[in-house]
């Protein structure tokens, strides 16, 4: 069986760096044309355009603030207009605004829920409709080990990531009749801009809580996303796949 996705159109949110950029690269290598949404272009377009060209694949960036409904709707319309259709949707954009609940400002709650959860509702609604009409497509939403286990100082982030899990399982049930699979990837502690700001002492403490004893790479998450998007995962829907070195066992 040809396990590559083959000539599919993929939309990745938050593709300008980190895990999202690794997902863009892995999907290009898996024969997808890729559109990514983020506020800044990041290095992705410049770094990966030569790869896309060598693979005869299309790589495009569309500016979008996932925390702004109008911006999301406009960007999705632009992707649909350019791509014609979308067979793979990866909701990856995410932010943290950490703090103890007793001191948390409304803005920190609203912003995190808006980018991490509401934006996925908007993308899944619009792209899900498209997929449902074509009876083809797959969606991967990015949660976190924190959405499974909780973490002090991250009530807003945990709520958004746990919310994504319930959202995705419900959507998987709604769309299964159309042959559309919806799954969740739940990274643990991954080396990206989101985690690099943490002090080394905290990183060392976190490492002791990871059974595999090391921090993960963005590529290790991207490989799992490509797997879930591929026909290799054709009988998997409504699942949460942890990529966390065993943290959430
Ligand atoms: P990152 O390096 O900080 O990258 C975040 C991405 O999201 C960037 O492309 C960023 O692009 C985009 N983004 C943030 N706010 C946005 C907004 N308002 N509108 C549009 N795009 C926005 O983060 P990462 O570590 O790769 O994380 C990727 C995903 O994995 C997130 O959902 C995160 O919660 C999840 N995750 C990460 C870890 C980890 O250890 N790193 C662990 C568990 C889960 P712009 O800034 O250019 O807009």
Coordinates of C-alpha atoms and ligand atoms in Angstrom, one line a residue:
X1 CA 0.0 0.0 0.0
X2 CA 1.2 3.5 -0.8
X3 CA 1.3 5.1 2.7
X4 CA 2.0 8.6 1.5
X5 CA -0.9 11.1 1.5
X6 CA -0.4 12.0 -2.1
X7 CA -1.4 15.3 -3.6
X8 CA -3.5 16.6 -0.7
X9 CA -4.0 20.1 0.4
X10 CA -3.1 20.7 4.0
X11 CA -3.8 23.7 6.2
X12 CA -1.7 24.2 9.3
X13 CA -2.3 26.9 11.9
X14 CA 0.7 28.4 13.7
X15 CA 3.2 27.2 11.1
X16 CA 5.7 30.0 11.5
X17 CA 8.0 28.2 13.9
X18 CA 8.3 25.4 16.4
X19 CA 6.0 22.3 16.1
X20 CA 3.9 24.0 13.4
X21 CA 7.0 24.6 11.1
X22 CA 8.0 20.9 11.6
X23 CA 4.5 19.8 10.7
X24 CA 4.6 22.0 7.5
X25 CA 7.9 20.4 6.5
X26 CA 6.8 16.8 7.3
X27 CA 3.5 17.3 5.3
X28 CA 5.5 18.7 2.3
X29 CA 7.7 15.6 2.4
X30 CA 4.5 13.5 2.5
X31 CA 3.4 15.0 -0.8
X32 CA 1.0 17.6 0.4
X33 CA 0.6 21.2 -0.8
X34 CA 0.6 23.2 2.4
X35 CA -0.9 26.5 3.5
X36 CA 0.0 27.9 6.9
X37 CA -1.6 30.6 9.0
X38 CA 0.2 32.7 11.6
X39 CA 0.6 36.4 12.4
X40 CA 4.2 36.5 11.2
X41 CA 5.6 34.6 8.3
X42 CA 8.5 33.4 10.5
X43 CA 11.4 31.5 8.8
X44 CA 9.1 28.8 7.4
X45 CA 8.4 30.2 3.9
X46 CA 12.1 31.1 3.3
X47 CA 13.5 27.9 4.8
X48 CA 11.1 25.4 3.2
X49 CA 10.4 27.0 -0.2
X50 CA 13.5 25.3 -1.7
X51 CA 12.2 21.9 -0.4
X52 CA 8.7 22.6 -1.6
X53 CA 10.1 23.5 -5.1
X54 CA 12.3 20.4 -5.2
X55 CA 9.3 18.2 -4.3
X56 CA 7.1 20.2 -6.8
X57 CA 4.7 21.1 -4.0
X58 CA 3.1 24.4 -3.1
X59 CA 3.9 26.2 0.1
X60 CA 1.9 29.4 1.0
X61 CA 1.6 31.6 4.0
X62 CA -1.5 33.6 4.8
X63 CA -1.3 36.2 7.6
X64 CA -3.9 35.5 10.3
X65 CA -4.5 36.4 13.9
X66 CA -6.2 33.3 15.3
X67 CA -7.4 35.3 18.2
X68 CA -9.6 37.5 15.9
X69 CA -12.7 35.9 14.4
X70 CA -12.8 38.1 11.3
X71 CA -9.2 37.5 10.6
X72 CA -9.7 33.7 10.9
X73 CA -12.7 33.7 8.6
X74 CA -10.9 35.9 6.0
X75 CA -7.8 33.7 6.1
X76 CA -9.9 30.5 5.7
X77 CA -11.7 32.0 2.7
X78 CA -8.4 32.8 1.1
X79 CA -7.1 29.3 1.6
X80 CA -10.2 27.8 0.1
X81 CA -10.0 30.2 -2.8
X82 CA -6.4 29.4 -3.4
X83 CA -6.3 25.7 -2.7
X84 CA -9.8 24.8 -3.9
X85 CA -10.2 22.3 -1.1
X86 CA -8.6 21.1 2.1
X87 CA -8.1 17.5 2.9
X88 CA -5.9 17.9 6.0
X89 CA -6.5 20.5 8.8
X90 CA -4.0 20.7 11.6
X91 CA -4.9 23.1 14.4
X92 CA -1.6 23.8 16.0
X93 CA -1.5 27.5 16.9
X94 CA -1.3 28.0 20.6
X95 CA -0.2 30.4 23.3
X96 CA 0.4 30.5 27.0
X97 CA -0.3 33.3 29.4
X98 CA 0.5 31.7 32.7
X99 CA -0.3 32.8 36.2
X100 CA -2.0 31.6 39.4
X101 CA -5.8 31.6 39.0
X102 CA -6.3 34.0 42.0
X103 CA -4.2 36.6 40.2
X104 CA -5.2 35.9 36.6
X105 CA -6.5 38.8 34.6
X106 CA -9.6 38.4 32.3
X107 CA -7.4 39.1 29.3
X108 CA -5.0 36.2 30.0
X109 CA -8.1 33.9 30.2
X110 CA -9.8 35.3 27.1
X111 CA -6.7 35.4 24.9
X112 CA -5.6 31.8 25.7
X113 CA -9.1 30.4 25.2
X114 CA -9.6 32.4 22.0
X115 CA -6.4 31.3 20.3
X116 CA -6.2 27.8 21.6
X117 CA -9.9 26.7 21.5
X118 CA -12.2 29.2 19.8
X119 CA -10.0 29.4 16.7
X120 CA -10.2 25.6 16.3
X121 CA -14.0 25.8 16.5
X122 CA -13.9 28.3 13.7
X123 CA -11.5 26.4 11.5
X124 CA -13.2 23.1 12.1
X125 CA -16.6 24.6 11.4
X126 CA -15.6 26.1 8.0
X127 CA -13.2 23.4 6.8
X128 CA -15.4 20.6 8.4
X129 CA -18.3 21.8 6.2
X130 CA -16.1 21.6 3.1
X131 CA -14.8 18.2 4.1
X132 CA -18.3 16.9 4.9
X133 CA -19.6 18.1 1.5
X134 CA -16.7 16.1 -0.2
X135 CA -16.9 13.2 2.2
X136 CA -13.1 13.4 2.5
X137 CA -10.7 14.8 5.0
X138 CA -9.0 14.5 8.3
X139 CA -8.5 16.9 11.2
X140 CA -5.8 16.9 13.9
X141 CA -6.1 19.2 16.9
X142 CA -3.1 20.0 19.1
X143 CA -3.8 19.6 22.8
X144 CA -1.1 19.1 25.5
X145 CA -0.1 16.9 28.4
X146 CA -1.4 19.8 30.5
X147 CA -4.9 19.3 29.1
X148 CA -4.8 15.7 30.4
X149 CA -2.9 16.1 33.7
X150 CA -3.4 19.8 34.6
X151 CA -0.6 22.1 35.8
X152 CA -0.5 24.7 38.5
X153 CA -0.2 28.2 37.0
X154 CA -1.9 27.1 33.7
X155 CA -5.6 26.9 34.4
X156 CA -6.4 28.9 31.3
X157 CA -4.1 26.8 29.1
X158 CA -5.3 23.5 30.7
X159 CA -8.9 24.5 30.1
X160 CA -8.2 25.3 26.5
X161 CA -6.3 22.1 25.9
X162 CA -8.8 19.8 27.8
X163 CA -11.6 21.6 26.0
X164 CA -10.0 20.7 22.6
X165 CA -10.1 17.0 23.6
X166 CA -13.8 17.0 24.4
X167 CA -14.4 19.2 21.3
X168 CA -12.5 16.8 19.1
X169 CA -14.1 13.6 20.4
X170 CA -17.6 15.2 19.9
X171 CA -16.7 16.4 16.4
X172 CA -15.3 12.9 15.5
X173 CA -18.7 11.5 16.4
X174 CA -20.5 14.1 14.3
X175 CA -18.3 13.7 11.2
X176 CA -17.6 9.9 11.3
X177 CA -20.7 9.3 9.1
X178 CA -19.0 11.3 6.4
X179 CA -15.8 9.3 6.6
X180 CA -13.9 12.2 8.2
X181 CA -11.5 11.4 11.1
X182 CA -10.8 13.8 13.9
X183 CA -7.9 13.1 16.3
X184 CA -5.8 14.9 18.9
X185 CA -2.1 15.0 19.3
X186 CA -1.0 15.8 22.9
X187 CA 2.7 16.8 23.1
X188 CA 4.5 16.7 26.4
X189 CA 7.6 18.9 26.9
X190 CA 8.9 19.8 23.4
X191 CA 11.9 22.0 22.6
X192 CA 10.5 25.2 21.0
X193 CA 10.2 28.9 21.6
X194 CA 7.3 28.2 23.9
X195 CA 9.5 26.2 26.3
X196 CA 13.0 27.7 25.7
X197 CA 12.3 30.7 28.0
X198 CA 12.0 28.4 31.0
X199 CA 15.0 28.4 33.3
X200 CA 17.5 25.5 33.0
X201 CA 16.8 24.4 36.6
X202 CA 13.1 24.0 35.8
X203 CA 13.9 22.1 32.6
X204 CA 16.0 19.7 34.7
X205 CA 13.2 19.2 37.1
X206 CA 10.7 18.5 34.3
X207 CA 13.1 16.0 32.8
X208 CA 13.0 14.0 36.0
X209 CA 9.2 13.7 35.4
X210 CA 9.6 12.3 31.9
X211 CA 10.0 8.5 31.8
X212 CA 12.1 8.6 28.6
X213 CA 14.3 11.2 30.4
X214 CA 14.6 13.8 27.8
X215 CA 12.7 16.7 26.1
X216 CA 11.0 15.9 22.8
X217 CA 11.6 17.5 19.4
X218 CA 9.2 19.3 17.2
X219 CA 9.9 16.6 14.5
X220 CA 8.8 13.8 16.8
X221 CA 5.4 15.5 17.1
X222 CA 5.2 16.3 13.4
X223 CA 5.8 12.6 12.5
X224 CA 2.7 11.6 14.6
X225 CA 0.6 14.3 12.9
X226 CA 1.6 13.0 9.5
X227 CA 0.7 9.5 10.6
X228 CA -2.7 10.6 11.9
X229 CA -3.3 12.5 8.6
X230 CA -2.3 9.5 6.5
X231 CA -4.2 6.4 5.4
X232 CA -2.1 4.4 7.8
X233 CA -4.4 5.8 10.5
X234 CA -7.6 5.1 8.4
X235 CA -9.3 3.3 11.4
X236 CA -8.4 5.8 14.0
X237 CA -10.8 8.6 15.0
X238 CA -11.7 10.4 18.2
X239 CA -8.3 9.5 19.8
X240 CA -5.7 11.4 21.8
X241 CA -2.2 10.4 20.9
X242 CA 0.3 11.6 23.5
X243 CA 3.8 12.4 22.3
X244 CA 5.3 13.0 25.7
X245 CA 8.0 10.5 26.5
X246 CA 5.5 8.8 28.8
X247 CA 4.6 11.8 31.0
X248 CA 0.9 11.2 31.0
X249 CA 0.9 7.4 31.6
Ligands
LIG1 P1 5.5 28.2 19.5 O1 6.9 27.9 19.1 O2 5.3 29.3 20.4 O3 4.7 28.5 18.1 C1 3.4 28.9 18.2 C2 2.8 29.1 16.8 O4 1.5 29.5 17.0 C3 3.6 30.1 16.0 O5 3.6 29.7 14.7 C4 2.7 31.3 16.2 O6 2.8 32.2 15.1 C5 1.3 30.8 16.3 N1 0.4 31.7 16.9 C6 0.4 32.1 18.3 N2 -0.5 33.0 18.5 C7 -1.2 33.2 17.3 C8 -2.2 34.0 16.8 N3 -2.9 34.8 17.7 N4 -2.6 33.9 15.5 C9 -2.0 33.1 14.7 N5 -1.0 32.3 15.0 C10 -0.6 32.3 16.3 O7 4.8 27.0 20.1 P2 5.0 25.4 19.9 O8 5.8 25.0 21.1 O9 5.5 25.1 18.5 O10 3.5 24.9 20.1 C11 2.7 24.5 19.1 C12 1.4 23.9 19.7 O11 1.8 22.8 20.5 C13 0.6 24.8 20.6 O12 -0.7 24.6 20.4 C14 1.1 24.4 22.0 O13 0.1 24.7 22.9 C15 1.2 22.9 21.8 N6 2.1 22.3 22.7 C16 3.5 22.6 22.8 C17 4.3 22.0 23.8 C18 5.7 22.4 23.9 O14 6.4 21.8 24.8 N7 6.3 23.2 23.1 C19 3.7 21.1 24.6 C20 2.4 20.7 24.5 C21 1.6 21.4 23.6 P3 2.9 33.8 15.2 O15 3.5 34.2 16.5 O16 3.7 34.2 14.0 O17 1.5 34.3 15.1

